[in-house]
Amino acid sequence: MTVKMTVSAKDIDKAYLRIKDVVKETPLQYDHYLSQKYDCNVYLKREDLQWVRSFKLRGAYNAISVLDDDAKAQGITCASAGNHAQGVAYTAKALNLNAVIFMPVTTPLQKVNQVKFFGADNVEIVLTGDTFDDCLKEALQYTDKNQMTFIDPFNNVNTISGQGTLAKEILAQANQDNIAFDYLFAAIGGGLISGVSTYMSQYSPNTQIIGVEPAGASSMYESVVVHNKVVTLDHIDKFVDGASVARVGDITFDIAKRKVNDYIQVDEGAVCSTILDMYSKQAIVAEPAGALSVAALDFYRNEIKGKTIVCVISGGNNDINRMKEIEERSLLYEEMKHYFILNFPQRPGALKEFVNDVLGPQDDITKFEYLKKSSQNTGTVIIGIQLKNHEDLTQLKNNVNNFDPSNIYINENKMLYSLLI
């Protein structure tokens, strides 16, 4: 039997008929804040409001619903950083199937708990591996051993077709108000960009499709643009867990290569700033992957001026326990928070001298670790300083250098930063 290796708009139309009574039709909302900020018309497709707070339910339900009765009876498996797992769990419960779901050990607890909630007794969770790719390997071995069906999170035509229904909804909603989109921004991950670009190229060919990845895990950009073949990244930053894989799928690679117009890599710190901005300005709780599309607008600031665009907010499963890390990454990216190792004189008044001579009038000390040693004239200090304006950084560095010419600027040393901060 020949395995189907591509997706058509007709496949997406069929997928829509299968899932339309199960999946929520999420809002397409005009965003006043972003429209004013970028001098254009920005619409948000709010998949963070989906039943599982992510678009992944679309692909999971479609891929599982097309299985024959024998495959369903044998049970299903999947590997996921969280959102696909929730979609599979929701579907397993809805169709009363047994599912074994493999998730990386590093998956936020919030997503693990949501999988348990949606799947209940129909789901068994196995936490294994540090990355999605490690987790995937073990899931495939288990699937083969137990003769179950693996529901691929992205490299599966039925998963991709399900994700493409999002584009069908976007166009149907836009047509009601006679809206035509010049650009569509969406995260690369979970078959989203492949499904969306397939449908848009058929029914809205003038819309430019912009795929967005985290800079620390830009596997599609590296494969399509740099190497023109699927490659495996040696190292990835797992922070944007919903879009961080070392290797893209053969099917998604082929579709993206033909259908996606441009690729953007967004620094993880910029993603964090966007998450905080969306929360404070728009009351939207976006997960890192869900904020990628909005974070990418800065890269297209000139091109989108006066245009009509849509950003897919692909997920809202953000663990509240990560907010401190998100704030920290944002401050570092915005050059507002800085860490140094200094030699401090062991004498009265040294700290007062530092505050008066080094800090600006609006600077704040956020971290101070000092161990006084009786046998030495100086002691080592780890100090964190938060600026009011990032333009003051040059002056701060000059002041620190004058205070201690042998200081170490921790921000520039990722290994030292991870160890000490």
Coordinates of C-alpha atoms in Angstrom, one line a residue:
M1 CA 0.0 0.0 0.0
T2 CA 1.3 3.4 -1.0
V3 CA 1.6 5.8 2.0
K4 CA 0.2 9.3 1.3
M5 CA 3.0 11.8 1.7
T6 CA 1.3 15.2 1.0
V7 CA -1.8 17.1 1.9
S8 CA -4.3 18.9 -0.3
A9 CA -7.0 21.5 0.5
K10 CA -9.6 18.8 -0.2
D11 CA -8.0 16.7 2.6
I12 CA -8.5 19.6 4.9
D13 CA -12.1 20.1 3.9
K14 CA -12.7 16.4 4.7
A15 CA -10.9 16.8 8.0
Y16 CA -13.1 19.7 8.9
L17 CA -16.3 17.6 8.4
R18 CA -14.9 15.0 10.8
I19 CA -13.9 17.4 13.6
K20 CA -16.3 20.3 13.3
D21 CA -18.7 19.0 16.0
V22 CA -15.9 18.3 18.4
V23 CA -13.4 21.2 18.0
K24 CA -14.4 24.7 19.1
E25 CA -14.5 27.4 16.4
T26 CA -12.2 29.9 18.0
P27 CA -12.6 33.7 17.6
L28 CA -10.9 35.8 14.9
Q29 CA -10.4 39.0 16.8
Y30 CA -9.3 42.5 15.7
D31 CA -6.5 43.7 18.0
H32 CA -6.5 47.4 18.6
Y33 CA -3.2 47.5 20.5
L34 CA -1.1 45.6 17.9
S35 CA -2.9 47.5 15.1
Q36 CA -1.9 50.8 16.5
K37 CA 1.6 49.6 17.5
Y38 CA 2.4 48.5 13.9
D39 CA 0.2 50.9 12.0
C40 CA -1.7 48.1 10.3
N41 CA -4.8 45.9 10.8
V42 CA -3.9 43.0 13.1
Y43 CA -6.3 40.1 13.7
L44 CA -5.6 37.3 16.2
K45 CA -6.8 33.7 15.6
R46 CA -7.4 32.7 19.2
E47 CA -6.5 29.0 19.4
D48 CA -5.5 29.6 23.0
L49 CA -9.3 29.5 23.6
Q50 CA -9.6 26.0 22.1
W51 CA -11.0 23.3 24.5
V52 CA -7.4 22.1 25.2
R53 CA -6.1 25.7 24.9
S54 CA -4.2 24.7 21.7
F55 CA -4.8 24.0 18.0
K56 CA -3.3 20.5 18.6
L57 CA -6.8 19.0 19.2
R58 CA -7.6 19.5 15.5
G59 CA -4.8 17.3 14.2
A60 CA -5.1 14.7 17.0
Y61 CA -8.8 14.1 16.6
N62 CA -8.6 13.9 12.9
A63 CA -5.7 11.5 12.9
I64 CA -7.3 9.2 15.4
S65 CA -10.9 9.3 14.0
V66 CA -9.7 7.9 10.6
L67 CA -8.3 4.7 12.2
D68 CA -10.1 1.5 11.6
D69 CA -11.9 -0.4 14.4
D70 CA -9.0 -2.9 14.9
A71 CA -6.4 -0.1 15.4
K72 CA -8.7 1.7 17.8
A73 CA -9.2 -1.4 19.8
Q74 CA -5.5 -2.1 20.0
G75 CA -4.9 1.4 21.5
I76 CA -2.9 4.5 20.5
T77 CA 0.4 6.2 21.6
C78 CA 2.0 9.6 21.1
A79 CA 5.0 11.6 22.0
S80 CA 4.5 15.2 22.9
A81 CA 5.9 18.2 24.8
G82 CA 2.4 18.8 26.0
N83 CA -0.2 20.2 23.7
H84 CA -0.5 17.3 21.2
A85 CA -0.7 15.0 24.3
Q86 CA -3.7 17.0 25.5
G87 CA -5.3 16.7 22.1
V88 CA -4.7 12.9 22.1
A89 CA -5.9 12.6 25.7
Y90 CA -9.1 14.5 24.9
T91 CA -9.8 12.4 21.9
A92 CA -9.1 9.1 23.7
K93 CA -11.6 10.1 26.3
A94 CA -14.2 11.2 23.8
L95 CA -13.9 8.0 21.7
N96 CA -13.2 5.7 24.7
L97 CA -9.8 4.5 23.5
N98 CA -6.8 3.5 25.5
A99 CA -3.8 5.8 25.0
V100 CA -0.2 5.7 26.3
I101 CA 1.3 9.2 26.1
F102 CA 5.0 9.8 26.3
M103 CA 6.2 13.3 27.4
P104 CA 9.7 14.7 28.1
V105 CA 10.7 14.8 31.8
T106 CA 11.2 18.6 31.3
T107 CA 7.5 19.1 30.3
P108 CA 5.9 21.8 32.5
L109 CA 3.8 20.2 35.3
Q110 CA 0.8 22.3 34.2
K111 CA 0.7 20.4 30.9
V112 CA 1.2 17.0 32.5
N113 CA -1.8 17.7 34.8
Q114 CA -3.9 18.9 31.9
V115 CA -3.2 15.6 30.1
K116 CA -4.4 13.7 33.1
F117 CA -7.5 15.9 33.4
F118 CA -8.5 15.5 29.7
G119 CA -7.7 11.8 29.4
A120 CA -8.7 10.5 32.9
D121 CA -8.7 6.7 33.1
N122 CA -8.3 6.3 29.3
V123 CA -4.7 7.6 29.4
E124 CA -1.4 6.4 30.8
I125 CA 1.4 9.0 31.0
V126 CA 5.1 8.1 30.7
L127 CA 7.7 10.8 31.4
T128 CA 11.0 10.1 29.7
G129 CA 13.9 11.8 28.0
D130 CA 15.1 15.4 28.3
T131 CA 13.9 16.5 24.9
F132 CA 11.0 15.7 22.5
D133 CA 13.4 13.7 20.3
D134 CA 14.5 11.4 23.2
C135 CA 10.9 11.0 24.2
L136 CA 9.9 10.2 20.6
K137 CA 12.5 7.4 20.3
E138 CA 11.1 5.6 23.4
A139 CA 7.5 6.0 22.3
L140 CA 8.2 4.4 18.9
Q141 CA 9.9 1.5 20.5
Y142 CA 7.0 0.9 22.9
T143 CA 4.5 1.3 20.0
D144 CA 6.2 -1.3 17.9
K145 CA 6.5 -3.8 20.8
N146 CA 2.8 -3.5 21.8
Q147 CA 1.5 -3.3 18.2
M148 CA -0.3 0.0 18.8
T149 CA -0.9 3.0 16.5
F150 CA 1.4 6.0 16.9
I151 CA -0.3 9.3 16.4
D152 CA 2.5 11.5 15.1
P153 CA 2.4 15.1 16.4
F154 CA 3.4 16.6 13.0
N155 CA 4.8 14.2 10.4
N156 CA 1.4 12.7 9.6
V157 CA -0.9 13.8 6.7
N158 CA -4.0 13.3 8.9
T159 CA -2.5 15.4 11.7
I160 CA -1.5 18.1 9.2
S161 CA -5.0 18.0 7.6
G162 CA -6.6 18.5 11.0
Q163 CA -4.3 21.5 11.7
G164 CA -5.2 23.0 8.3
T165 CA -8.9 23.3 9.4
L166 CA -7.7 26.3 11.3
A167 CA -7.1 28.1 8.0
K168 CA -10.5 27.1 6.7
E169 CA -12.0 28.7 9.8
I170 CA -9.9 31.9 9.4
L171 CA -11.0 32.4 5.8
A172 CA -14.7 31.6 6.5
Q173 CA -14.7 34.1 9.4
A174 CA -12.8 36.7 7.3
N175 CA -15.2 36.4 4.4
Q176 CA -18.1 37.3 6.6
D177 CA -16.6 40.8 7.0
N178 CA -14.9 41.0 3.6
I179 CA -11.4 40.8 5.1
A180 CA -8.5 39.8 2.8
F181 CA -5.2 39.1 4.5
D182 CA -1.9 40.2 3.1
Y183 CA 0.1 38.2 5.7
L184 CA -0.4 35.3 8.0
F185 CA 2.1 34.6 10.8
A186 CA 2.1 31.3 12.5
A187 CA 4.5 29.2 14.6
I188 CA 6.3 26.3 13.0
G189 CA 5.4 23.2 15.0
G190 CA 2.9 20.4 15.2
G191 CA 2.1 20.5 11.5
L192 CA 0.5 23.9 11.9
I193 CA 2.4 25.9 9.2
S194 CA 2.1 22.9 6.8
G195 CA -1.7 22.6 7.1
V196 CA -2.4 26.3 7.1
S197 CA -0.1 27.1 4.2
T198 CA -1.6 24.3 2.1
Y199 CA -5.1 25.6 2.5
M200 CA -4.2 29.3 2.2
S201 CA -2.2 28.7 -1.0
Q202 CA -5.4 27.2 -2.6
Y203 CA -8.0 29.7 -1.4
S204 CA -6.0 32.8 -0.5
P205 CA -2.9 32.6 -2.7
N206 CA -2.1 36.3 -2.3
T207 CA -1.6 35.9 1.5
Q208 CA 2.1 35.7 2.4
I209 CA 2.7 32.8 4.8
I210 CA 5.4 33.6 7.4
G211 CA 6.7 30.7 9.5
V212 CA 8.1 31.6 13.0
E213 CA 10.6 29.5 15.1
P214 CA 12.5 30.1 18.3
A215 CA 16.1 31.1 17.5
G216 CA 17.4 28.3 19.7
A217 CA 15.5 25.6 17.8
S218 CA 15.1 26.8 14.2
S219 CA 15.1 23.3 12.6
M220 CA 12.8 24.2 9.7
Y221 CA 14.8 27.3 8.7
E222 CA 18.1 25.3 8.9
S223 CA 16.6 22.5 6.8
V224 CA 14.7 24.5 4.1
V225 CA 16.8 27.7 3.8
V226 CA 20.3 26.7 4.8
H227 CA 20.7 23.1 3.8
N228 CA 17.8 22.4 1.4
K229 CA 17.3 19.0 3.1
V230 CA 16.1 17.7 6.5
V231 CA 18.9 18.1 9.1
T232 CA 19.1 17.4 12.8
L233 CA 20.3 20.2 15.1
D234 CA 23.1 19.2 17.5
H235 CA 21.6 21.4 20.3
I236 CA 18.3 23.1 20.9
D237 CA 17.0 25.5 23.5
K238 CA 13.9 23.8 25.0
F239 CA 12.3 26.9 26.4
V240 CA 9.7 27.3 23.7
D241 CA 8.7 23.7 24.3
G242 CA 5.8 23.7 21.8
A243 CA 8.1 24.5 18.9
S244 CA 11.4 23.1 19.9
V245 CA 12.4 19.9 18.0
A246 CA 15.9 19.0 16.6
R247 CA 14.5 17.5 13.4
V248 CA 11.5 18.4 11.3
G249 CA 9.4 15.8 9.5
D250 CA 9.9 14.8 5.9
I251 CA 6.3 15.6 5.1
T252 CA 6.2 19.0 6.9
F253 CA 9.6 19.9 5.3
D254 CA 8.3 19.2 1.8
I255 CA 5.1 21.2 2.3
A256 CA 6.9 24.2 4.0
K257 CA 9.5 24.3 1.3
R258 CA 6.8 24.7 -1.4
K259 CA 4.2 26.8 0.5
V260 CA 5.9 29.0 3.2
N261 CA 7.1 32.4 1.9
D262 CA 9.5 33.3 4.6
Y263 CA 11.0 32.1 7.9
I264 CA 11.7 34.2 11.0
Q265 CA 13.8 33.1 14.0
V266 CA 12.8 34.9 17.2
D267 CA 15.1 35.1 20.2
E268 CA 13.7 33.4 23.3
G269 CA 14.1 36.6 25.3
A270 CA 11.9 38.5 22.7
V271 CA 9.3 35.7 23.1
C272 CA 9.3 36.3 26.8
S273 CA 8.9 40.1 26.4
T274 CA 5.9 39.4 24.0
I275 CA 4.3 37.0 26.5
L276 CA 4.4 39.7 29.2
D277 CA 3.2 42.4 26.8
M278 CA 0.3 40.3 25.7
Y279 CA -0.7 39.6 29.2
S280 CA -0.5 43.2 30.4
K281 CA -1.8 45.0 27.3
Q282 CA -4.3 42.4 25.9
A283 CA -5.1 40.1 28.9
I284 CA -4.0 37.1 26.8
V285 CA -2.2 34.3 28.5
A286 CA 0.0 32.9 25.7
E287 CA 2.5 30.1 26.1
P288 CA 5.9 30.6 24.5
A289 CA 5.0 28.9 21.2
G290 CA 1.7 30.8 21.2
A291 CA 3.5 34.1 21.3
L292 CA 5.9 33.4 18.5
S293 CA 3.6 34.9 15.7
V294 CA 3.2 38.2 17.6
A295 CA 6.8 38.4 18.5
A296 CA 7.7 38.1 14.8
L297 CA 5.8 41.3 13.9
D298 CA 8.9 43.4 14.9
F299 CA 10.8 41.7 12.1
Y300 CA 8.2 42.7 9.5
R301 CA 7.4 46.2 11.0
N302 CA 8.1 48.0 7.7
E303 CA 6.5 45.4 5.4
I304 CA 3.2 45.2 7.2
K305 CA 2.6 48.9 7.6
G306 CA -0.9 49.6 6.2
K307 CA -1.5 45.9 5.6
T308 CA -4.0 43.4 7.0
I309 CA -2.5 40.5 8.8
V310 CA -3.5 37.6 11.0
C311 CA -1.4 36.0 13.8
V312 CA -2.2 32.6 15.0
I313 CA -2.1 32.4 18.8
S314 CA -1.4 28.7 18.8
G315 CA -1.6 27.9 22.5
G316 CA -2.2 29.2 26.0
N317 CA -0.9 26.4 28.2
N318 CA 1.6 28.5 30.2
D319 CA 2.7 27.2 33.5
I320 CA 2.4 30.0 36.1
N321 CA 5.5 28.7 37.8
R322 CA 7.5 29.7 34.7
M323 CA 6.6 33.4 35.0
K324 CA 9.7 34.3 37.1
E325 CA 11.9 32.7 34.4
I326 CA 9.9 34.5 31.7
E327 CA 10.4 37.9 33.4
E328 CA 14.1 37.2 33.9
R329 CA 14.7 36.3 30.2
S330 CA 12.7 39.3 29.1
L331 CA 14.8 41.7 31.3
L332 CA 18.0 40.2 30.0
Y333 CA 16.9 40.4 26.4
E334 CA 15.8 44.0 26.8
E335 CA 19.2 44.8 28.4
M336 CA 17.6 45.9 31.6
K337 CA 19.1 43.4 34.0
H338 CA 22.8 42.7 34.4
Y339 CA 25.0 40.5 36.6
F340 CA 28.7 41.0 37.6
I341 CA 31.3 39.2 39.7
L342 CA 33.3 41.8 41.5
N343 CA 36.2 42.0 44.0
F344 CA 34.8 44.1 46.9
P345 CA 37.0 45.8 49.5
Q346 CA 36.6 44.3 52.9
R347 CA 36.2 47.6 54.8
P348 CA 33.4 49.7 56.2
G349 CA 31.7 51.9 53.7
A350 CA 32.6 49.8 50.6
L351 CA 29.0 49.1 49.7
K352 CA 28.0 52.8 50.1
E353 CA 30.9 53.8 47.9
F354 CA 29.7 51.3 45.2
V355 CA 26.2 52.6 45.3
N356 CA 27.3 56.2 45.1
D357 CA 30.0 55.8 42.4
V358 CA 28.6 52.9 40.2
L359 CA 24.8 53.0 40.3
G360 CA 22.7 55.5 38.5
P361 CA 20.0 57.4 40.4
Q362 CA 17.3 55.0 39.1
D363 CA 19.3 51.7 39.1
D364 CA 18.4 48.9 41.5
I365 CA 20.3 46.1 43.1
T366 CA 18.3 42.9 42.7
K367 CA 21.0 40.4 43.8
F368 CA 23.9 40.6 46.2
E369 CA 25.9 37.6 47.4
Y370 CA 29.0 38.4 49.5
L371 CA 31.2 36.2 51.7
K372 CA 33.6 38.1 53.9
K373 CA 37.0 36.4 54.4
S374 CA 39.0 37.5 57.4
S375 CA 42.4 36.7 55.8
Q376 CA 41.9 38.7 52.6
N377 CA 41.6 42.4 51.7
T378 CA 38.8 41.8 49.2
G379 CA 35.9 39.4 48.9
T380 CA 34.0 38.2 45.9
V381 CA 30.5 39.5 45.2
I382 CA 27.9 38.4 42.8
I383 CA 25.7 41.4 42.1
G384 CA 22.6 41.9 40.0
I385 CA 21.6 45.4 38.8
Q386 CA 18.4 46.3 37.1
L387 CA 18.3 49.5 35.0
K388 CA 15.5 51.9 34.4
N389 CA 16.6 52.5 30.8
H390 CA 18.8 50.1 28.8
E391 CA 20.6 53.1 27.3
D392 CA 22.4 53.4 30.7
L393 CA 24.2 50.1 30.2
T394 CA 27.4 51.7 28.7
Q395 CA 27.8 54.0 31.6
L396 CA 27.1 51.2 34.1
K397 CA 29.8 49.1 32.5
N398 CA 32.3 52.0 32.6
N399 CA 31.5 52.6 36.3
V400 CA 31.9 48.9 37.2
N401 CA 35.2 48.8 35.3
N402 CA 36.5 51.8 37.3
F403 CA 35.4 50.1 40.5
D404 CA 37.0 46.8 39.7
P405 CA 38.9 46.4 36.4
S406 CA 39.0 42.6 36.8
N407 CA 35.2 42.2 37.0
I408 CA 33.4 39.5 35.1
Y409 CA 30.2 40.4 33.2
I410 CA 28.1 37.3 33.7
N411 CA 25.5 38.0 31.1
E412 CA 28.0 37.3 28.3
N413 CA 28.8 33.8 29.7
K414 CA 25.8 31.5 29.4
M415 CA 27.5 28.7 31.3
L416 CA 28.5 30.9 34.2
Y417 CA 25.1 32.5 34.2
S418 CA 23.3 29.2 34.4
L419 CA 25.6 28.1 37.2
L420 CA 25.4 31.2 39.3
I421 CA 22.0 32.8 38.5

